CSV table of C-alpha atoms and ligand atoms in Angstrom, one decimal:
chain,number,residue,atom,x,y,z
A,5,MET,CA,-11.2,33.9,-26.4
A,6,ASP,CA,-11.4,32.7,-22.8
A,7,ARG,CA,-14.7,30.9,-23.2
A,8,PHE,CA,-15.7,28.0,-20.9
A,9,SER,CA,-17.9,25.4,-22.5
A,10,ASP,CA,-21.6,25.3,-21.8
A,11,GLY,CA,-21.1,22.0,-20.0
A,12,PHE,CA,-18.4,23.4,-17.7
A,13,LEU,CA,-19.8,23.4,-14.1
A,14,PHE,CA,-19.5,26.7,-12.2
A,15,GLY,CA,-20.3,26.0,-8.6
A,16,ALA,CA,-19.8,27.0,-5.0
A,17,SER,CA,-18.9,24.8,-2.0
A,18,SER,CA,-19.7,24.6,1.7
A,19,SER,CA,-19.7,22.1,4.5
A,20,ALA,CA,-22.1,21.1,7.2
A,21,PHE,CA,-20.3,22.0,10.4
A,22,GLN,CA,-19.1,25.3,8.9
A,23,ILE,CA,-22.6,26.6,8.0
A,24,GLU,CA,-25.4,24.8,9.7
A,25,GLY,CA,-25.4,25.7,13.4
A,26,SER,CA,-28.4,24.0,15.3
A,27,LEU,CA,-26.0,21.5,16.7
A,28,ASP,CA,-28.6,19.9,19.0
A,29,ARG,CA,-31.6,20.0,16.7
A,30,ASP,CA,-33.7,17.1,15.4
A,31,GLY,CA,-31.6,14.3,17.0
A,32,ARG,CA,-28.2,15.3,15.7
A,33,GLY,CA,-25.4,13.6,17.8
A,34,PRO,CA,-22.2,15.3,18.8
A,35,SER,CA,-19.2,15.3,16.4
A,36,VAL,CA,-15.5,15.4,17.1
A,37,TRP,CA,-15.7,19.2,16.4
A,38,ASP,CA,-18.3,19.7,19.1
A,39,ALA,CA,-16.0,18.1,21.6
A,40,PHE,CA,-12.9,19.9,20.3
A,41,ILE,CA,-14.4,23.4,20.7
A,42,ALA,CA,-15.9,22.5,24.1
A,43,ARG,CA,-12.4,22.5,25.5
A,44,PRO,CA,-11.5,25.4,27.9
A,45,GLY,CA,-10.2,28.4,26.1
A,46,ARG,CA,-12.2,27.8,23.0
A,47,GLU,CA,-15.3,29.8,24.0
A,48,ARG,CA,-15.2,32.0,20.9
A,49,LEU,CA,-15.1,29.0,18.5
A,50,ARG,CA,-17.9,27.4,20.5
A,51,SER,CA,-20.2,30.4,20.1
A,52,ASP,CA,-19.2,30.9,16.5
A,53,ALA,CA,-20.0,27.3,15.5
A,54,ALA,CA,-23.2,27.1,17.6
A,55,THR,CA,-25.0,29.3,15.1
A,56,ALA,CA,-22.5,29.6,12.2
A,57,CYS,CA,-24.6,30.8,9.3
A,58,ASP,CA,-27.8,29.3,10.8
A,59,HIS,CA,-28.1,27.4,7.5
A,60,TYR,CA,-30.0,24.6,9.1
A,61,ALA,CA,-32.9,27.1,9.6
A,62,ARG,CA,-32.1,29.4,6.7
A,63,TRP,CA,-31.3,26.8,4.0
A,64,ALA,CA,-34.1,28.0,1.7
A,65,ASP,CA,-32.6,31.5,1.7
A,66,ASP,CA,-29.2,30.1,0.8
A,67,VAL,CA,-30.6,27.9,-2.0
A,68,ALA,CA,-32.4,31.0,-3.3
A,69,ILE,CA,-29.1,32.9,-3.5
A,70,ALA,CA,-27.4,30.0,-5.2
A,71,GLY,CA,-30.3,30.2,-7.8
A,72,GLU,CA,-30.0,33.9,-8.2
A,73,LEU,CA,-26.3,33.7,-8.8
A,74,GLY,CA,-27.1,31.1,-11.5
A,75,LEU,CA,-24.8,28.4,-10.1
A,76,ASP,CA,-24.7,25.3,-12.2
A,77,ALA,CA,-23.9,23.2,-9.1
A,78,TYR,CA,-23.7,23.5,-5.3
A,79,ARG,CA,-21.4,21.3,-3.2
A,80,PHE,CA,-22.5,20.9,0.4
A,81,SER,CA,-21.7,18.2,3.0
A,82,VAL,CA,-24.0,15.8,4.8
A,83,SER,CA,-23.4,15.7,8.5
A,84,TRP,CA,-22.8,12.1,9.5
A,85,PRO,CA,-24.0,12.8,13.1
A,86,ARG,CA,-27.3,14.1,11.8
A,87,ILE,CA,-27.9,10.8,9.9
A,88,GLN,CA,-26.4,8.4,12.5
A,89,PRO,CA,-26.1,10.2,15.8
A,90,ASP,CA,-23.7,7.5,17.1
A,91,GLY,CA,-22.1,6.7,13.8
A,92,ARG,CA,-23.8,3.4,13.5
A,93,GLY,CA,-27.3,1.8,13.3
A,94,GLU,CA,-30.6,3.0,12.1
A,95,PRO,CA,-30.8,6.3,10.3
A,96,ASN,CA,-32.3,9.4,11.9
A,97,ARG,CA,-35.2,10.2,9.7
A,98,ALA,CA,-35.2,14.0,10.5
A,99,GLY,CA,-31.6,14.2,9.4
A,100,LEU,CA,-32.2,12.6,6.1
A,101,ASP,CA,-35.3,14.7,5.6
A,102,PHE,CA,-33.3,17.9,6.0
A,103,TYR,CA,-30.9,17.0,3.2
A,104,SER,CA,-33.8,15.7,1.1
A,105,ARG,CA,-35.5,19.1,1.3
A,106,LEU,CA,-32.2,20.8,0.5
A,107,VAL,CA,-31.7,18.6,-2.6
A,108,ASP,CA,-35.3,19.3,-3.8
A,109,GLY,CA,-34.8,23.0,-3.3
A,110,LEU,CA,-31.6,23.0,-5.4
A,111,LEU,CA,-33.2,21.0,-8.2
A,112,GLU,CA,-36.2,23.3,-8.3
A,113,ARG,CA,-33.7,26.1,-9.1
A,114,ASP,CA,-31.8,24.0,-11.6
A,115,VAL,CA,-28.7,23.8,-9.3
A,116,ARG,CA,-27.0,20.4,-9.4
A,117,PRO,CA,-26.4,19.0,-5.9
A,118,PHE,CA,-22.9,17.7,-5.1
A,119,PRO,CA,-23.1,16.2,-1.6
A,120,THR,CA,-19.8,15.3,0.2
A,121,LEU,CA,-20.4,12.5,2.7
A,122,PHE,CA,-17.6,13.3,5.1
A,123,HIS,CA,-16.2,16.8,5.7
A,124,TRP,CA,-14.5,16.3,9.1
A,125,ASP,CA,-17.5,16.1,11.5
A,126,LEU,CA,-17.1,12.5,12.6
A,127,PRO,CA,-19.7,11.3,15.0
A,128,LEU,CA,-18.0,11.6,18.4
A,129,ALA,CA,-19.2,8.1,19.5
A,130,LEU,CA,-16.9,6.6,16.9
A,131,GLN,CA,-13.9,8.6,18.2
A,132,ARG,CA,-14.7,7.7,21.9
A,133,ASP,CA,-15.3,4.0,21.2
A,134,SER,CA,-12.4,3.2,19.0
A,135,GLY,CA,-10.3,6.2,18.0
A,136,GLY,CA,-12.4,7.1,14.9
A,137,PHE,CA,-10.4,6.7,11.7
A,138,ARG,CA,-7.5,5.3,13.6
A,139,ASP,CA,-9.6,2.1,13.7
A,140,ARG,CA,-10.0,0.1,10.5
A,141,ASP,CA,-13.6,-0.7,11.4
A,142,THR,CA,-14.6,3.0,10.9
A,143,ALA,CA,-14.2,2.3,7.2
A,144,ALA,CA,-17.0,-0.2,7.4
A,145,ARG,CA,-19.1,2.2,9.4
A,146,PHE,CA,-18.6,4.8,6.7
A,147,GLU,CA,-19.6,2.3,4.0
A,148,ASP,CA,-22.9,1.7,5.8
A,149,TYR,CA,-23.5,5.4,6.2
A,150,ALA,CA,-22.7,6.1,2.6
A,151,GLY,CA,-25.2,3.4,1.6
A,152,ILE,CA,-27.9,4.9,3.8
A,153,VAL,CA,-27.5,8.4,2.3
A,154,ALA,CA,-27.2,7.1,-1.3
A,155,ARG,CA,-30.4,5.1,-0.8
A,156,ALA,CA,-32.3,8.1,0.5
A,157,LEU,CA,-31.1,10.7,-2.1
A,158,GLY,CA,-29.9,8.6,-5.0
A,159,ASP,CA,-33.1,9.0,-7.0
A,160,ARG,CA,-32.3,12.8,-7.3
A,161,VAL,CA,-28.6,13.1,-6.6
A,162,LYS,CA,-26.3,12.0,-9.4
A,163,ASP,CA,-22.9,13.4,-8.3
A,164,TRP,CA,-21.3,12.3,-5.1
A,165,ILE,CA,-18.1,13.1,-3.2
A,166,THR,CA,-17.0,10.6,-0.6
A,167,ILE,CA,-14.5,12.4,1.6
A,168,ASN,CA,-13.1,15.9,1.8
A,169,GLU,CA,-9.3,16.2,2.1
A,170,PRO,CA,-8.2,13.0,3.9
A,171,PHE,CA,-4.7,14.5,4.2
A,172,GLU,CA,-5.9,17.6,6.1
A,173,TYR,CA,-8.2,15.7,8.4
A,174,ALA,CA,-5.4,13.2,9.2
A,175,CYS,CA,-2.7,15.8,9.5
A,176,PHE,CA,-4.3,18.8,11.3
A,177,GLY,CA,-6.5,16.5,13.4
A,178,HIS,CA,-4.0,13.8,14.3
A,179,LEU,CA,-0.5,15.1,13.8
A,180,PHE,CA,-0.5,18.8,14.6
A,181,GLY,CA,-3.6,18.6,16.8
A,182,THR,CA,-4.8,22.0,15.7
A,183,HIS,CA,-8.1,20.6,14.4
A,184,ALA,CA,-10.5,18.0,15.9
A,185,PRO,CA,-10.0,15.5,17.3
A,186,GLY,CA,-6.8,17.2,18.5
A,187,VAL,CA,-4.5,14.2,18.5
A,188,LYS,CA,-0.8,14.6,18.1
A,189,SER,CA,0.8,11.4,16.8
A,190,PRO,CA,2.6,10.5,13.6
A,191,LEU,CA,1.3,6.9,13.8
A,192,ALA,CA,-2.3,8.2,14.2
A,193,TYR,CA,-1.7,10.4,11.1
A,194,LEU,CA,-0.8,7.4,9.0
A,195,GLN,CA,-3.6,5.2,10.3
A,196,VAL,CA,-6.2,8.0,9.7
A,197,VAL,CA,-4.9,8.6,6.2
A,198,HIS,CA,-5.1,4.9,5.3
A,199,HIS,CA,-8.5,4.1,6.9
A,200,GLN,CA,-10.1,7.2,5.2
A,201,LEU,CA,-8.8,6.1,1.8
A,202,LEU,CA,-10.2,2.6,2.5
A,203,ALA,CA,-13.5,4.1,3.7
A,204,HIS,CA,-13.6,6.1,0.4
A,205,GLY,CA,-13.1,3.0,-1.7
A,206,ARG,CA,-15.7,1.0,0.1
A,207,ALA,CA,-18.2,4.0,-0.1
A,208,VAL,CA,-17.7,4.3,-3.9
A,209,SER,CA,-19.1,0.8,-4.3
A,210,ALA,CA,-21.9,1.3,-1.7
A,211,ILE,CA,-23.0,4.5,-3.5
A,212,ARG,CA,-23.0,2.8,-6.9
A,213,SER,CA,-25.0,-0.1,-5.7
A,214,GLU,CA,-27.6,2.1,-4.0
A,215,ALA,CA,-27.9,4.9,-6.6
A,216,ALA,CA,-28.1,3.8,-10.2
A,217,GLY,CA,-26.0,5.9,-12.6
A,218,ALA,CA,-24.2,7.7,-9.7
A,219,ARG,CA,-21.0,9.6,-10.6
A,220,VAL,CA,-18.6,9.4,-7.7
A,221,GLY,CA,-15.4,11.2,-6.8
A,222,ILE,CA,-13.4,12.4,-3.8
A,223,ALA,CA,-12.1,15.9,-3.0
A,224,LEU,CA,-8.3,15.9,-2.5
A,225,SER,CA,-6.1,18.8,-1.6
A,226,TRP,CA,-2.9,19.5,-3.4
A,227,THR,CA,-0.5,22.0,-2.0
A,228,PRO,CA,2.7,22.1,-4.2
A,229,VAL,CA,5.8,22.2,-2.0
A,230,HIS,CA,8.8,24.0,-3.5
A,231,PRO,CA,12.4,24.1,-2.0
A,232,LEU,CA,13.0,27.2,-0.1
A,233,ARG,CA,16.6,27.6,-1.3
A,234,ASP,CA,18.2,26.1,-4.4
A,235,THR,CA,20.1,23.4,-2.4
A,236,GLU,CA,20.0,19.6,-2.6
A,237,ALA,CA,19.0,19.4,1.0
A,238,ASP,CA,16.0,21.7,0.5
A,239,GLU,CA,15.0,19.8,-2.6
A,240,LYS,CA,14.9,16.6,-0.7
A,241,ALA,CA,12.9,18.2,2.0
A,242,ALA,CA,10.4,19.4,-0.6
A,243,ALA,CA,10.2,16.0,-2.2
A,244,ARG,CA,9.4,14.5,1.2
A,245,ALA,CA,6.8,17.1,2.1
A,246,ASN,CA,5.2,16.5,-1.4
A,247,ALA,CA,5.0,12.8,-0.8
A,248,PHE,CA,3.4,13.2,2.7
A,249,MET,CA,1.0,16.0,1.8
A,250,ASN,CA,0.0,15.3,-1.8
A,251,GLY,CA,1.3,11.9,-3.0
A,252,VAL,CA,-0.1,10.3,0.1
A,253,SER,CA,-3.6,10.6,-1.2
A,254,PHE,CA,-3.3,11.0,-5.0
A,255,ASP,CA,-1.0,8.0,-5.5
A,256,PRO,CA,-3.1,5.4,-3.7
A,257,ILE,CA,-6.3,6.6,-5.3
A,258,LEU,CA,-5.0,7.0,-8.9
A,259,LEU,CA,-2.0,4.7,-9.0
A,260,GLY,CA,-2.9,2.1,-6.4
A,261,ARG,CA,0.2,2.5,-4.1
A,262,TYR,CA,1.8,4.9,-1.6
A,263,PRO,CA,4.8,7.0,-2.6
A,264,ALA,CA,8.0,5.2,-1.7
A,265,LEU,CA,8.9,8.0,0.7
A,266,VAL,CA,5.8,7.3,2.7
A,267,THR,CA,6.4,3.6,3.2
A,268,ARG,CA,10.1,3.8,3.9
A,269,GLY,CA,10.1,4.9,7.5
A,270,LEU,CA,9.7,3.0,10.7
A,271,LEU,CA,6.0,4.1,10.9
A,272,ARG,CA,3.9,3.0,8.0
A,273,PRO,CA,0.3,3.1,6.9
A,274,PRO,CA,-1.5,-0.1,8.1
A,275,VAL,CA,-2.0,-1.6,4.6
A,276,ARG,CA,-3.5,-5.1,4.3
A,277,ASP,CA,-3.8,-7.3,1.2
A,278,GLY,CA,-6.4,-6.1,-1.2
A,279,ASP,CA,-6.6,-2.6,0.2
A,280,PHE,CA,-5.1,-0.8,-2.8
A,281,GLU,CA,-7.6,-2.5,-5.1
A,282,THR,CA,-10.5,-1.1,-3.0
A,283,ILE,CA,-8.8,2.3,-2.7
A,284,SER,CA,-8.1,2.7,-6.4
A,285,THR,CA,-11.6,1.8,-7.6
A,286,PRO,CA,-11.9,3.8,-10.8
A,287,LEU,CA,-13.7,7.1,-10.2
A,288,ASP,CA,-15.9,9.3,-12.4
A,289,PHE,CA,-13.9,12.4,-11.5
A,290,VAL,CA,-11.2,13.5,-9.1
A,291,GLY,CA,-12.0,16.6,-7.0
A,292,LEU,CA,-9.1,19.0,-6.5
A,293,ASN,CA,-9.0,21.5,-3.7
A,294,TYR,CA,-6.3,24.1,-4.3
A,295,TYR,CA,-5.3,27.2,-2.3
A,296,SER,CA,-1.6,27.9,-2.3
A,297,ARG,CA,1.9,26.5,-2.1
A,298,GLU,CA,4.4,25.9,0.6
A,299,LYS,CA,8.1,26.1,0.7
A,300,ALA,CA,10.3,23.5,2.4
A,301,ARG,CA,13.7,23.7,3.9
A,302,ASN,CA,15.9,21.0,5.3
A,303,ALA,CA,15.3,20.8,9.0
A,304,PRO,CA,16.7,17.5,10.1
A,305,LEU,CA,16.0,17.8,13.8
A,306,VAL,CA,12.3,18.5,13.5
A,307,PRO,CA,10.4,15.3,12.8
A,308,PHE,CA,7.9,14.6,10.0
A,309,ILE,CA,5.9,16.8,7.6
A,310,ARG,CA,5.7,20.2,9.2
A,311,ALA,CA,9.3,19.7,9.9
A,312,ASP,CA,10.3,20.6,6.4
A,313,VAL,CA,7.7,23.1,5.6
A,314,THR,CA,8.6,26.7,6.7
A,315,GLY,CA,5.2,28.2,6.5
A,316,LYS,CA,6.1,30.4,9.5
A,317,GLU,CA,7.5,33.7,8.4
A,318,PRO,CA,5.2,34.1,5.4
A,319,ARG,CA,2.1,33.6,7.7
A,320,GLU,CA,3.2,36.6,9.7
A,321,LEU,CA,3.2,38.9,6.7
A,322,PRO,CA,0.1,41.2,6.5
A,323,GLU,CA,-2.7,40.9,4.0
A,324,SER,CA,-1.7,42.3,0.6
A,325,ASP,CA,-2.4,41.7,-3.1
A,326,ASP,CA,-0.1,38.7,-2.8
A,327,ARG,CA,-1.1,37.3,0.5
A,328,THR,CA,-4.6,36.5,1.7
A,329,ALA,CA,-6.1,37.1,5.1
A,330,MET,CA,-5.2,33.5,5.9
A,331,GLY,CA,-1.5,34.4,5.3
A,332,TRP,CA,-1.6,32.2,2.2
A,333,GLU,CA,0.5,33.2,-0.8
A,334,VAL,CA,-1.5,34.0,-3.9
A,335,TYR,CA,0.1,31.6,-6.4
A,336,HIS,CA,-2.1,30.7,-9.3
A,337,ARG,CA,0.7,28.9,-11.2
A,338,GLY,CA,0.2,26.1,-8.7
A,339,LEU,CA,-3.0,25.1,-10.4
A,340,VAL,CA,-1.2,25.0,-13.8
A,341,GLU,CA,1.6,22.8,-12.2
A,342,ILE,CA,-0.8,20.4,-10.5
A,343,LEU,CA,-3.0,20.0,-13.6
A,344,ALA,CA,0.1,19.3,-15.7
A,345,GLU,CA,1.1,16.7,-13.2
A,346,LEU,CA,-2.4,15.1,-13.3
A,347,ARG,CA,-2.0,14.9,-17.1
A,348,GLY,CA,1.4,13.4,-16.9
A,349,ARG,CA,2.0,11.2,-13.9
A,350,TYR,CA,-1.7,10.4,-13.3
A,351,GLY,CA,-3.1,9.7,-16.7
A,352,ASN,CA,-5.2,12.8,-17.2
A,353,PRO,CA,-8.4,11.8,-15.2
A,354,PRO,CA,-11.5,14.0,-15.4
A,355,VAL,CA,-11.0,16.7,-12.8
A,356,ILE,CA,-13.4,19.1,-11.0
A,357,VAL,CA,-11.8,21.8,-8.9
A,358,THR,CA,-14.0,21.2,-5.8
A,359,GLU,CA,-12.5,24.2,-3.9
A,360,PHE,CA,-10.6,27.3,-4.7
A,361,GLY,CA,-11.0,30.7,-3.2
A,362,SER,CA,-9.5,33.2,-0.7
A,363,ALA,CA,-10.2,35.0,2.5
A,364,TRP,CA,-10.0,38.8,2.8
A,365,SER,CA,-11.0,41.3,5.4
A,366,ASP,CA,-14.2,42.4,3.7
A,367,SER,CA,-16.4,45.1,5.0
A,368,VAL,CA,-20.0,46.1,4.3
A,369,GLU,CA,-20.4,49.7,3.1
A,370,THR,CA,-23.4,51.6,1.9
A,371,ASP,CA,-23.4,52.2,-1.8
A,372,ALA,CA,-23.7,55.9,-2.4
A,373,ALA,CA,-25.7,55.6,-5.5
A,374,THR,CA,-28.3,53.0,-4.4
A,375,GLY,CA,-28.2,53.3,-0.6
A,376,ARG,CA,-27.8,49.6,-0.5
A,377,ALA,CA,-25.3,47.4,1.4
A,378,ARG,CA,-22.3,46.6,-0.7
A,379,VAL,CA,-19.1,44.6,-0.2
A,380,GLY,CA,-16.4,45.8,-2.7
A,381,ASP,CA,-14.1,42.8,-2.5
A,382,THR,CA,-11.8,43.7,-5.4
A,383,ARG,CA,-9.1,41.3,-4.3
A,384,ARG,CA,-11.4,38.3,-4.3
A,385,VAL,CA,-12.6,39.1,-7.8
A,386,ARG,CA,-9.1,39.3,-9.1
A,387,TYR,CA,-8.1,36.1,-7.3
A,388,LEU,CA,-11.0,34.2,-8.8
A,389,ARG,CA,-10.5,35.5,-12.2
A,390,ASP,CA,-6.8,34.7,-12.2
A,391,ALA,CA,-7.4,31.3,-10.8
A,392,LEU,CA,-9.9,30.6,-13.6
A,393,ALA,CA,-7.5,31.9,-16.2
A,394,ALA,CA,-5.0,29.4,-14.9
A,395,MET,CA,-7.7,26.7,-15.3
A,396,ARG,CA,-8.4,27.8,-18.8
A,397,SER,CA,-4.8,27.5,-19.7
A,398,ALA,CA,-4.7,24.0,-18.4
A,399,ILE,CA,-7.8,23.1,-20.4
A,400,GLU,CA,-6.0,24.5,-23.5
A,401,ALA,CA,-3.0,22.3,-22.6
A,402,GLY,CA,-5.3,19.2,-22.6
A,403,SER,CA,-6.6,18.8,-19.1
A,404,ASP,CA,-10.0,17.2,-18.8
A,405,LEU,CA,-11.2,19.9,-16.4
A,406,ARG,CA,-15.0,19.8,-16.0
A,407,GLY,CA,-15.9,22.3,-13.4
A,408,ALA,CA,-14.8,24.7,-10.7
A,409,PHE,CA,-16.4,25.3,-7.3
A,410,VAL,CA,-15.6,28.5,-5.4
A,411,TRP,CA,-15.0,28.1,-1.7
A,412,SER,CA,-17.4,29.3,-0.4
A,413,LEU,CA,-21.0,30.3,-1.2
A,414,THR,CA,-21.3,32.2,2.1
A,415,ASP,CA,-18.8,33.3,4.7
A,416,ASN,CA,-18.7,30.6,7.3
A,417,PHE,CA,-17.0,29.0,10.3
A,418,GLU,CA,-13.4,28.6,9.3
A,419,TRP,CA,-12.4,25.8,11.7
A,420,ALA,CA,-9.7,26.9,14.1
A,421,GLU,CA,-10.1,30.5,12.9
A,422,GLY,CA,-13.8,30.6,13.7
A,423,ASN,CA,-16.0,33.1,12.0
A,424,ALA,CA,-13.2,35.6,11.7
A,425,LYS,CA,-11.9,34.6,8.2
A,426,ARG,CA,-14.3,35.3,5.4
A,427,PHE,CA,-14.2,33.2,2.2
A,428,GLY,CA,-17.7,33.8,0.9
A,429,LEU,CA,-19.1,35.1,-2.4
A,430,VAL,CA,-21.9,36.2,0.0
A,431,HIS,CA,-21.2,38.2,3.2
A,432,VAL,CA,-22.9,37.0,6.4
A,433,ASP,CA,-23.5,39.4,9.3
A,434,TYR,CA,-23.2,37.1,12.2
A,435,GLY,CA,-25.2,39.4,14.4
A,436,THR,CA,-28.3,39.6,12.2
A,437,GLN,CA,-27.6,36.7,9.8
A,438,ALA,CA,-28.2,39.2,6.9
A,439,ARG,CA,-26.7,38.0,3.6
A,440,THR,CA,-25.2,40.5,1.2
A,441,VAL,CA,-24.0,39.3,-2.2
A,442,LYS,CA,-20.4,40.6,-2.5
A,443,ASP,CA,-19.1,42.2,-5.7
A,444,SER,CA,-17.3,38.9,-6.3
A,445,GLY,CA,-20.7,37.1,-6.2
A,446,ARG,CA,-22.1,39.5,-8.7
A,447,TRP,CA,-19.0,39.1,-10.8
A,448,TYR,CA,-19.2,35.3,-10.7
A,449,ALA,CA,-22.9,35.4,-11.7
A,450,GLY,CA,-21.9,37.5,-14.7
A,451,LEU,CA,-19.2,35.0,-15.6
A,452,ILE,CA,-21.6,32.0,-15.3
A,453,ALA,CA,-24.1,33.8,-17.6
A,454,SER,CA,-21.5,34.7,-20.3
A,455,ARG,CA,-19.1,31.8,-19.8
A,456,VAL,CA,-16.4,34.2,-21.0
A,457,LEU,CA,-13.7,35.3,-18.6
A,458,ASP,CA,-12.8,38.6,-20.3
A,459,ALA,CA,-16.3,39.8,-20.9
A,460,SER,CA,-17.3,38.8,-17.4
A,461,SER,CA,-14.4,40.8,-15.9
A,462,ARG,CA,-15.8,43.8,-17.7
A,463,VAL,CA,-18.7,43.6,-15.3
A,464,LEU,CA,-16.2,45.0,-12.8
A,465,GLU,CA,-15.9,48.3,-14.6
A,466,THR,CA,-19.5,49.0,-13.9
A,467,GLY,CA,-18.8,48.4,-10.2
A,468,SER,CA,-16.2,49.8,-8.0
A,469,GLU,CA,-13.5,47.4,-9.2
A,470,ASP,CA,-10.3,48.9,-10.6
A,471,THR,CA,-9.0,46.1,-12.7
B,21,FCB,C1,-10.2,23.5,3.1
B,21,FCB,C2,-11.4,22.9,3.7
B,21,FCB,C3,-12.6,23.8,3.8
B,21,FCB,C4,-12.2,25.3,4.1
B,21,FCB,C5,-11.0,25.7,3.2
B,21,FCB,C6,-10.6,27.2,3.4
B,21,FCB,O1,-9.0,22.9,3.5
B,21,FCB,O2,-11.8,21.8,3.0
B,21,FCB,O3,-13.5,23.3,4.7
B,21,FCB,O4,-11.9,25.4,5.4
B,21,FCB,O5,-9.9,24.9,3.4
């Protein structure tokens, strides 16, 4: 029977900039994302992010929903510019108080808080003054900030995540320039990867020394890259893309070195003596964010990572059972592959899936029987169930998988896509801020209560689901 143990954590995730809004309330300083969406032509993003889910004002409603769904845990991020508006110096009391109330609210409802300390909203002052994570000193700034938050919340928060997806922040923000801070430089990409990893390692010690008994991890993305065609050239391209997208963070954290392919080029991460020791400080768990896979082809004239990853044609295909609204292929085997690799190459560390989920074009309808608002998101239910079945099979195969967090609790501001892409278990009407628990949210609540994948999917048959 597909039963998850009672200790397995079923959670949901979010991040500060994607849900909070209230960007100028209570002394918050601007972040790199505020500046990025202030550029001409980004009016829609700017108005989307200004309010987002209005979570800064409505946090108690969201905590109540987390409680009603029966979540074991909730992962949110702390906004660095609310705590240190300039990224350094004395903490802003009002910022700390906000997260302190949030933590208390979660604990009152028996939902374990999992704060992430950096989910991409770097204080703008650090970017302006020294190039943000391009500068080694930003790792020291992050260590200070981590210590401040751990001191304030560590009496109640036991589980900590340092940084969310150092690869994506470095790559989208500093190589492709499609995310904040909008830099396009291969060297910047390598600097930002390395200094975030260093920041992570330093923060692990800061958190542990401020918060007794803290369990600390990091959330790393892993997108398996497969060769597009069965040729040696495409296989090489895939190996290279895997090294620069996945190995680039998993290897330093878990093996204490970069993959050889990453350190072979003219441009290299700015490693100094002793860095790997800090970066590979043993963790209590590794957070894994998984969405999809990519395919790589040999493309010698296009430089660096994207170079080799096609990505293009598939993204143009319309939404279907096999492709989400983001254009991402539905590929649950990826989870099985990654977890096998973590058992083999990386020594089977404790893992928590800190993000998995999918965006679909949901719509709110009126349920004929009850007259109530209803979101019949059949595809999301199927997606979550199949992903969890993949996780179950990895557990059977010996993976030390301890929990899974759906991205996301509510629909939210999906970065460069704005509010248009919906990932939530809970629908948000951005005009009225009304929250409607989707069928997937109700299904997930059933699963959490029963811990059994099969029985919980039977909940569907009482709803509109056709599976
Ligand atoms: C991840 C991010 C998260 C969200 C999902 C869809 O890469 O960590 O903030 O945008 O993708």
